[in-house]
CSV table of C-alpha atoms and ligand atoms in Angstrom, one decimal:
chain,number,residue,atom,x,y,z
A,5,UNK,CA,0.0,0.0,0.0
A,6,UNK,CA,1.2,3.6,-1.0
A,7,UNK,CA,1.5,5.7,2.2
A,8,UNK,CA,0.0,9.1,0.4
A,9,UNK,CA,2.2,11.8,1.9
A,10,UNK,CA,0.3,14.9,-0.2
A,11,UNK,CA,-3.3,13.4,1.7
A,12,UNK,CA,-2.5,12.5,4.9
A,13,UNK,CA,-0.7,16.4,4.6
A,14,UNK,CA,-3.7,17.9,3.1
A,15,UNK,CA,-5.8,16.8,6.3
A,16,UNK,CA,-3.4,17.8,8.5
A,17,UNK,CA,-2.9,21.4,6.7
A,18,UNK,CA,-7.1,21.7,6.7
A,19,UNK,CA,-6.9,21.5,10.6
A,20,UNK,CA,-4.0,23.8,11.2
A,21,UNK,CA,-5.5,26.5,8.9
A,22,UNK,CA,-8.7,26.1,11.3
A,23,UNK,CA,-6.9,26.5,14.3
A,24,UNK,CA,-5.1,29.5,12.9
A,25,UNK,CA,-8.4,31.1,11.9
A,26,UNK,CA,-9.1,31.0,15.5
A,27,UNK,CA,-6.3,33.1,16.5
A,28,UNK,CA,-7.0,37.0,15.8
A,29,UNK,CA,-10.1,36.4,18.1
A,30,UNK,CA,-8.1,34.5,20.4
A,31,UNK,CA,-4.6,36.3,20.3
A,32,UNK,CA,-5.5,39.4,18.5
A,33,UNK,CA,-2.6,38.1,15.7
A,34,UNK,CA,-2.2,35.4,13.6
A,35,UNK,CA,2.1,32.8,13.7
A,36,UNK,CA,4.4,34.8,11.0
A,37,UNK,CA,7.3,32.5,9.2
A,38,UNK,CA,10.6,34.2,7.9
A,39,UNK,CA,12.7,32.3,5.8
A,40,UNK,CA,16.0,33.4,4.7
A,41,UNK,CA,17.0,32.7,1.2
A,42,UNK,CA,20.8,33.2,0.3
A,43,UNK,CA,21.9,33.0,-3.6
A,44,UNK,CA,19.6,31.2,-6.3
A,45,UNK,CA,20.4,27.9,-6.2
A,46,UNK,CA,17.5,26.1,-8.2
A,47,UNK,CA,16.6,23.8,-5.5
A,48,UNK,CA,16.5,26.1,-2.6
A,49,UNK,CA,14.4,28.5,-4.8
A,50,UNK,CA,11.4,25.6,-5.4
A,51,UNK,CA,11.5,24.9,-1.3
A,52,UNK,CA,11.2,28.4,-0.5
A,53,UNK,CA,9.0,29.0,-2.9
A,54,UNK,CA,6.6,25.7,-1.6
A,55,UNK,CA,7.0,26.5,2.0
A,56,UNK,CA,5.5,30.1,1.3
A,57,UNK,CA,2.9,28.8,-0.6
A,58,UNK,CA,2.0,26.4,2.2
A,59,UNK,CA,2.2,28.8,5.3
A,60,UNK,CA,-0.1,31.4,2.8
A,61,UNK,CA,-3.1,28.5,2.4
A,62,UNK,CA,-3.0,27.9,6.2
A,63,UNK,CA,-3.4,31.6,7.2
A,64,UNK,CA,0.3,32.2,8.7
A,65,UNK,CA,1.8,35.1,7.6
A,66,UNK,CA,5.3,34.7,5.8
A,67,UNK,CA,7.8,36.5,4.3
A,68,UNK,CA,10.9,35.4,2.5
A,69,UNK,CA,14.5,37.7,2.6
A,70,UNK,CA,16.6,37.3,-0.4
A,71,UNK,CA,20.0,38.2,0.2
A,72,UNK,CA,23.1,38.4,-2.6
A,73,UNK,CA,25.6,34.4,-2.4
A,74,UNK,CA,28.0,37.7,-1.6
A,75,UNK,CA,26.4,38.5,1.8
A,76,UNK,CA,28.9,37.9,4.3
A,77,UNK,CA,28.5,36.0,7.6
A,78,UNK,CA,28.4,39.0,9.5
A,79,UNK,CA,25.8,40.5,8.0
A,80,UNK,CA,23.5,37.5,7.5
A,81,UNK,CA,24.1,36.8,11.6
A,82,UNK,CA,23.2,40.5,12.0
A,83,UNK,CA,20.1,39.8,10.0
A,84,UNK,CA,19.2,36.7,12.5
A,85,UNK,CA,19.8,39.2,15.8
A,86,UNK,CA,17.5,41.4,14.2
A,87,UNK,CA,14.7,39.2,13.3
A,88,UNK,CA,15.4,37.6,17.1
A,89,UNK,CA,14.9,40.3,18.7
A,90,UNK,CA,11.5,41.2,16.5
A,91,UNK,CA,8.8,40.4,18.8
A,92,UNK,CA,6.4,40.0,15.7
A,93,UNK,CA,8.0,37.4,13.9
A,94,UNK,CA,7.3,33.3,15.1
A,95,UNK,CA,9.7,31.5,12.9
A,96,UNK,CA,13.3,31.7,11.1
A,97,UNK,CA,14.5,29.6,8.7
A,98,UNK,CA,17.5,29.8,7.4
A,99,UNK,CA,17.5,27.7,3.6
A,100,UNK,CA,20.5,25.6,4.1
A,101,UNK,CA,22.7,25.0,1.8
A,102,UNK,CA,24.8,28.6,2.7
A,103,UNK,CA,27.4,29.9,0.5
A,104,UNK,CA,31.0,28.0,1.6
A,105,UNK,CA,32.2,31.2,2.8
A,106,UNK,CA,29.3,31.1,5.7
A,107,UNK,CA,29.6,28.9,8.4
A,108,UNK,CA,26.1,26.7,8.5
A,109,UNK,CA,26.5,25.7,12.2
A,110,UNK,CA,27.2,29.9,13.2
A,111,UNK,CA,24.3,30.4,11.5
A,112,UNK,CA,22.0,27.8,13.2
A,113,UNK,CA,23.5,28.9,16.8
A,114,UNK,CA,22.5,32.6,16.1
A,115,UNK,CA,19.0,31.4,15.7
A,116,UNK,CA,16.8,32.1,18.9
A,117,UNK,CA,15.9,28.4,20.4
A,118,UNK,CA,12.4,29.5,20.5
A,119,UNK,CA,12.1,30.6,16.6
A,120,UNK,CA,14.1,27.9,15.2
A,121,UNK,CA,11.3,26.1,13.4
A,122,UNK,CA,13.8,23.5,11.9
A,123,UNK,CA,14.7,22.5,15.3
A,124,UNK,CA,18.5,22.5,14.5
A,125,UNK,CA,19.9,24.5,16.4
A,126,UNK,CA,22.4,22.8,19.4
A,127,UNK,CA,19.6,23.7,21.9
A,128,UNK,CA,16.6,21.8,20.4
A,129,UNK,CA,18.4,18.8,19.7
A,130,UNK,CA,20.0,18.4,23.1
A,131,UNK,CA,16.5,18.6,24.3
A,132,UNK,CA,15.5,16.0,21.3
A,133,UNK,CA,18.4,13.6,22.8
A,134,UNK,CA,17.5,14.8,26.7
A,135,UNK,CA,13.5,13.6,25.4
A,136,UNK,CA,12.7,17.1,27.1
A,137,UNK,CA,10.2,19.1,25.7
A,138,UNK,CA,11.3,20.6,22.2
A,139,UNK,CA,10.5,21.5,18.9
A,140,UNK,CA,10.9,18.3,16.8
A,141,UNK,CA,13.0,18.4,13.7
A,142,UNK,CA,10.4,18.7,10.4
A,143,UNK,CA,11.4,15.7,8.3
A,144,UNK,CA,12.0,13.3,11.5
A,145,UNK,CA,8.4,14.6,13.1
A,146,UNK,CA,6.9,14.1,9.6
A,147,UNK,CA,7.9,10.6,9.1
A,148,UNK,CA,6.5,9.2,12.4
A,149,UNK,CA,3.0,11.2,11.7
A,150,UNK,CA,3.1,8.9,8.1
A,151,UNK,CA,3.4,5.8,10.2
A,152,UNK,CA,1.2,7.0,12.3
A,153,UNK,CA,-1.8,7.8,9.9
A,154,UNK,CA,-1.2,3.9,8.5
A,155,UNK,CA,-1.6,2.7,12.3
A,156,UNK,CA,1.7,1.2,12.0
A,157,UNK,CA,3.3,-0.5,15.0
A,158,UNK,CA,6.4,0.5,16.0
A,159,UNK,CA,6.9,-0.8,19.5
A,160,UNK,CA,8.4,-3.4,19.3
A,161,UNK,CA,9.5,-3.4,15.9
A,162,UNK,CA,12.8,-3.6,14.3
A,163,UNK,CA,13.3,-0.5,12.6
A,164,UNK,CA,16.3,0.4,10.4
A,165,UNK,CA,17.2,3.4,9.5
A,166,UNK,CA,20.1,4.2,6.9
A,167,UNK,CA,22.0,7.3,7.2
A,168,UNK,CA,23.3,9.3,9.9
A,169,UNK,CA,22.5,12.8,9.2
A,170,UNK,CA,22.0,15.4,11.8
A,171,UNK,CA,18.3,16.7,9.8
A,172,UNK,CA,17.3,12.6,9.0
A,173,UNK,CA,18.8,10.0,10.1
A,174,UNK,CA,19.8,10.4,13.5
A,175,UNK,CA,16.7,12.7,15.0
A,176,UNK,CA,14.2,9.8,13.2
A,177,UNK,CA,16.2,6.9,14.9
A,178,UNK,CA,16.0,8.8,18.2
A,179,UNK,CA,12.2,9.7,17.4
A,180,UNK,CA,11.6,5.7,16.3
A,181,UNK,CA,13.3,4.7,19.7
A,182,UNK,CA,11.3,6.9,21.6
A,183,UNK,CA,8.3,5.1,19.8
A,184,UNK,CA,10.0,1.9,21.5
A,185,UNK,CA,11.1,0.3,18.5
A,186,UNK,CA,14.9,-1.6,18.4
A,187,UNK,CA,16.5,0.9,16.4
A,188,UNK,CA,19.6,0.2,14.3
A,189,UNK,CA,21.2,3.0,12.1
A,190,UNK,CA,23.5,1.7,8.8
A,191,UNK,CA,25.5,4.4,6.9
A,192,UNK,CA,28.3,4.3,4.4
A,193,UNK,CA,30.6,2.2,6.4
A,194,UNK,CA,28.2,-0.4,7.3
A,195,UNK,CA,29.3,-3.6,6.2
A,196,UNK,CA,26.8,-6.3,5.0
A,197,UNK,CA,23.8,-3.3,4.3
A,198,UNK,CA,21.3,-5.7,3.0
A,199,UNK,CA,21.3,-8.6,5.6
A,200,UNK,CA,20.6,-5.4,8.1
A,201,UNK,CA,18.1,-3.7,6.1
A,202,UNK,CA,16.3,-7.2,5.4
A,203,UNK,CA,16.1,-7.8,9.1
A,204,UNK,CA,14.0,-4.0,9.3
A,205,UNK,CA,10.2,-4.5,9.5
A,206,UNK,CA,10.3,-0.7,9.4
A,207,UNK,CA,12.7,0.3,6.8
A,208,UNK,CA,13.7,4.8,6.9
A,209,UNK,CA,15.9,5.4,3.9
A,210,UNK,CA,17.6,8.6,4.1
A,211,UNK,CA,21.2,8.5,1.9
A,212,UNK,CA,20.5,10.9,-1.4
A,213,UNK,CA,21.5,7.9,-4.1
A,214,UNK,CA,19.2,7.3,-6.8
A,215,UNK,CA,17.1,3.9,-6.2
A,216,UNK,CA,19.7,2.4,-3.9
A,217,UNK,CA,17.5,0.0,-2.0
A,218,UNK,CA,16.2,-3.1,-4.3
A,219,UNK,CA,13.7,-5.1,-3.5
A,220,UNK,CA,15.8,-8.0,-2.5
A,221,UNK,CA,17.1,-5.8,0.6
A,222,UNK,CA,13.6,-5.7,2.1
A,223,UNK,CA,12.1,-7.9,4.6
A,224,UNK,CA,8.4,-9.1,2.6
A,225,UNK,CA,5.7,-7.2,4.6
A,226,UNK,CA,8.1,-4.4,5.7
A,227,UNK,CA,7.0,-0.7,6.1
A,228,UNK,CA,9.5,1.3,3.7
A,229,UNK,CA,9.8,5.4,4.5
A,230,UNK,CA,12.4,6.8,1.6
A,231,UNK,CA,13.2,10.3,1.9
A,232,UNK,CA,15.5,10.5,-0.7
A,233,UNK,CA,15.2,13.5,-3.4
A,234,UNK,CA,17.5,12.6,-6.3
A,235,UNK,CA,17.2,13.2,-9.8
A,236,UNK,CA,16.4,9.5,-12.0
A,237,UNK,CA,19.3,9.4,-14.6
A,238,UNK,CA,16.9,7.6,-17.0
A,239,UNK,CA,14.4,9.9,-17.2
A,240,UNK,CA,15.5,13.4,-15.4
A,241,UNK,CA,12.6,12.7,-12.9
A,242,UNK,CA,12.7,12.9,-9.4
A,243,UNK,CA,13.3,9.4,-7.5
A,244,UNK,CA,14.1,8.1,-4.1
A,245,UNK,CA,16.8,6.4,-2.8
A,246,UNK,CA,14.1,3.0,-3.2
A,247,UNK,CA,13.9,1.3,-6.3
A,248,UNK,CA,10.4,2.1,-5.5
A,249,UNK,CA,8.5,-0.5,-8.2
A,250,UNK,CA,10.2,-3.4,-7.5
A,251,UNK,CA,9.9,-2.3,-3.7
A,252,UNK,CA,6.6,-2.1,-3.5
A,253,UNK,CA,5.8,-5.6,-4.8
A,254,UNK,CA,7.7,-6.5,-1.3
A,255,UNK,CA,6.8,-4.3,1.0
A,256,UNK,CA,3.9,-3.8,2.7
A,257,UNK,CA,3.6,0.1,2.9
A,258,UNK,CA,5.9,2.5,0.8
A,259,UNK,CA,6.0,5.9,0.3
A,260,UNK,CA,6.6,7.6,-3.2
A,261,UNK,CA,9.5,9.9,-4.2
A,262,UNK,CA,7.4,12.7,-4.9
A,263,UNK,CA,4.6,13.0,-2.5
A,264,UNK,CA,5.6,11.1,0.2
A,265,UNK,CA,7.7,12.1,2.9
A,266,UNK,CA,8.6,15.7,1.1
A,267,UNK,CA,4.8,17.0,1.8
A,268,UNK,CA,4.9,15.8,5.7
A,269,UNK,CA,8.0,18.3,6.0
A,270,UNK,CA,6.8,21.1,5.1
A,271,UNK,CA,3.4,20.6,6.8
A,272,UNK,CA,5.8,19.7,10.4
A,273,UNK,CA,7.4,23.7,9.6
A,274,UNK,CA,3.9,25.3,9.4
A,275,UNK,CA,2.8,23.4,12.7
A,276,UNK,CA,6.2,24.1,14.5
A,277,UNK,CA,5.8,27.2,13.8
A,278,UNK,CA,2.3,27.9,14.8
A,279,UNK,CA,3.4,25.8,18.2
A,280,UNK,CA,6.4,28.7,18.2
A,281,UNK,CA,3.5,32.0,18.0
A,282,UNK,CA,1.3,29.7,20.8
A,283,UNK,CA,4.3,29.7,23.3
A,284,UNK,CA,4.7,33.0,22.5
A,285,UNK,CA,1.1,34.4,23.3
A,286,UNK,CA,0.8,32.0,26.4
A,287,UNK,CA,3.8,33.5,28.0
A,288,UNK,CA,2.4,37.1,27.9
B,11,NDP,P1,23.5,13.5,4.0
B,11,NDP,O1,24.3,13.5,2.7
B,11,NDP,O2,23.7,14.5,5.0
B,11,NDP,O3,23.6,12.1,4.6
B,11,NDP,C1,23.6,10.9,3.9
B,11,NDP,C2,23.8,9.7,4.8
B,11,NDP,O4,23.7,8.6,4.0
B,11,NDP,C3,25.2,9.7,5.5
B,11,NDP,O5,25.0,9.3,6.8
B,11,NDP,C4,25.9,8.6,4.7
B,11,NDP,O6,26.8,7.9,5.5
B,11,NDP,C5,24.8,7.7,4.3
B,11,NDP,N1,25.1,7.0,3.0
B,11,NDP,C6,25.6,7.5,1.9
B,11,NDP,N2,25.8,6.5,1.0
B,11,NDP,C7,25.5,5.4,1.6
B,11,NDP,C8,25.5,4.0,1.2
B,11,NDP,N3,25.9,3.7,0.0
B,11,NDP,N4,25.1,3.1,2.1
B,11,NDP,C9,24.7,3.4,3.3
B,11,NDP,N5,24.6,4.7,3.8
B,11,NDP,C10,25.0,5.7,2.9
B,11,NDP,O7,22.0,13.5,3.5
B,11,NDP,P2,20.6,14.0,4.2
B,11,NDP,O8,20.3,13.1,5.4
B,11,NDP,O9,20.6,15.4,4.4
B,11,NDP,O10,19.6,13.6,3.0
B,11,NDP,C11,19.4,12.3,2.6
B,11,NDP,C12,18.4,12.4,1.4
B,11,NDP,O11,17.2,12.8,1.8
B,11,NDP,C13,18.8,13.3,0.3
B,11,NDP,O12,18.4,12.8,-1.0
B,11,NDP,C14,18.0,14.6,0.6
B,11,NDP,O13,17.7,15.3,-0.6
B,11,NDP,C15,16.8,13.9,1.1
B,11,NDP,N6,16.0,14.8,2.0
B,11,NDP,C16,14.6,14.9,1.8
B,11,NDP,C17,13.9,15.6,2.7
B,11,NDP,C18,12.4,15.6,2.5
B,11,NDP,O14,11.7,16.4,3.1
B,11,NDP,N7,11.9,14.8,1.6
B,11,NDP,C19,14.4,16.4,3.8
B,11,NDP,C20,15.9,16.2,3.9
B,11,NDP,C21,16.6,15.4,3.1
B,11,NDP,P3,28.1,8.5,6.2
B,11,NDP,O15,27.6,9.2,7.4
B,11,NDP,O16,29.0,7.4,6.5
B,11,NDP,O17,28.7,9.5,5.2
């Protein structure tokens, strides 16, 4: 079974954009987003552009802040201490990649705890590790809320999860162990890959390589989350790190590459951020 990412988002989006239509009675204001865009790279630009569109259908006021690739790091943390200290605004993202001349993990430090709606910054995820209260990180968050929505076990389970970034694959093993599943994370060094990931009856596939996982690497009846974004050299498409047809003859829930895990993220930013303007009016 296809686990529909742009659906189960759609719902999700319908009841945030109600809540937030209860807020200028409730809080006299409504959450406000700003996302920082540095350069033009092609892929940034499309995000951006999608996460505006998004916070604009659910009623939360957004603005995005082009800046020059030339902007120094100076002036872009300058631009953070501003927009931290501006009582009116909920939210700051930052679209990662930066420049090379910009130093990424500055940039997510300079980011007040309480706006960073990526949950990246040092703060959050010690709280994430600490299983204290925090915001959750948006593609981690997303992926549980899909297995959720299918009413998938995962206490319990055996969950892999390959790839041991600090935005996938780490916060979603931590989120998946906090679900109380047995949680093993595989990454480039890992020797023997498929007898792991065949062991995995929840499979989280987060490495950026085109159609990497075949179908003989999955456990039959497995639940298979790809979040990969890569570009299919066949056909110029876009594609997931799952050989995704063959997959889905094994597994028993997959999601696509698009419309899968891609919609959840951007619907975990808007309600992060709306969570961020809450905290906000309940501590005046
Ligand atoms: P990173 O490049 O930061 O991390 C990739 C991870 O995969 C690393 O831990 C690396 O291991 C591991 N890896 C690479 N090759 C292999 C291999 N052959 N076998 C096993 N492990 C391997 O990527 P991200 O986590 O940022 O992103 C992963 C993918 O997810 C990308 O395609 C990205 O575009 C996509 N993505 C999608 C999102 C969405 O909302 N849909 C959000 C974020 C990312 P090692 O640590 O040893 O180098």
């Amino acid at each position: 079974m296809e686990i529909n990412g742009r659906e189960i988002s759609k719902s999700i989006k319908a009841k945030l954009a109600e809540k937030v239509a209860t807020f200028p009675e409730k809080y006299g204001s409504t959450p406000n987003l700003v996302v920082i865009l540095v350069g033009e790279d092609p892929g940034s630009v499309s995000y951006v552009t999608g996460k505006a569109k998004t916070a604009t259908e659910i009623g939360i006021r957004n603005t995005t802040i082009r800046r020059d690739e030339n902007i120094s790091e100076e002036e872009l943390l300058a631009l953070i201490d501003e927009l931290n200290h501006d009582d009116d605004v909920d939210g700051i993202l930052v679209q990662l990649p930066l420049p090379k001349h910009i130093d990424e993990d500055k940039v997510i430090a300079a980011i007040s705890p309480d706006k960073d709606v990526d949950a990246f910054h040092p703060y959050n995820v010690a709280r994430l590790w600490l299983k204290q209260p925090c915001s959750l990180p948006c593609t981690p968050k997303g992926i549980i809320k899909l297995l959720k929505s299918h009413n998938v076990l995962i206490e319990g389970q055996e969950a892999v999860v390959v790839g041991r970034s600090n935005i996938v694959g780490l916060p979603v093993a931590k989120l998946l162990l906090d679900n109380n599943a047995t949680v093993t994370v595989a990454h480039s060094r890992t020797k023997n890959l498929a007898e792991i990931t065949r062991r995995a009856d929840i499979l989280v596939v987060a490495i950026g390589k085109e159609r990497y996982i075949k179908a003989d690497m999955i456990k039959p009846g497995a639940v298979v989350i790809d979040v990969g974004v890569n570009r299919d050299s066949r056909n110029g498409k876009l594609c997931g790190d799952v050989d995704f047809e063959a997959a889905s003859k094994v597994a028993s829930h997959i999601t696509p590459v698009p419309g899968g895990v891609g919609p959840m993220t951007i619907t975990c930013l808007m309600e992060n951020t709306i969570d961020s303007f809450v905290r906000k009016m309940e501590r005046k």
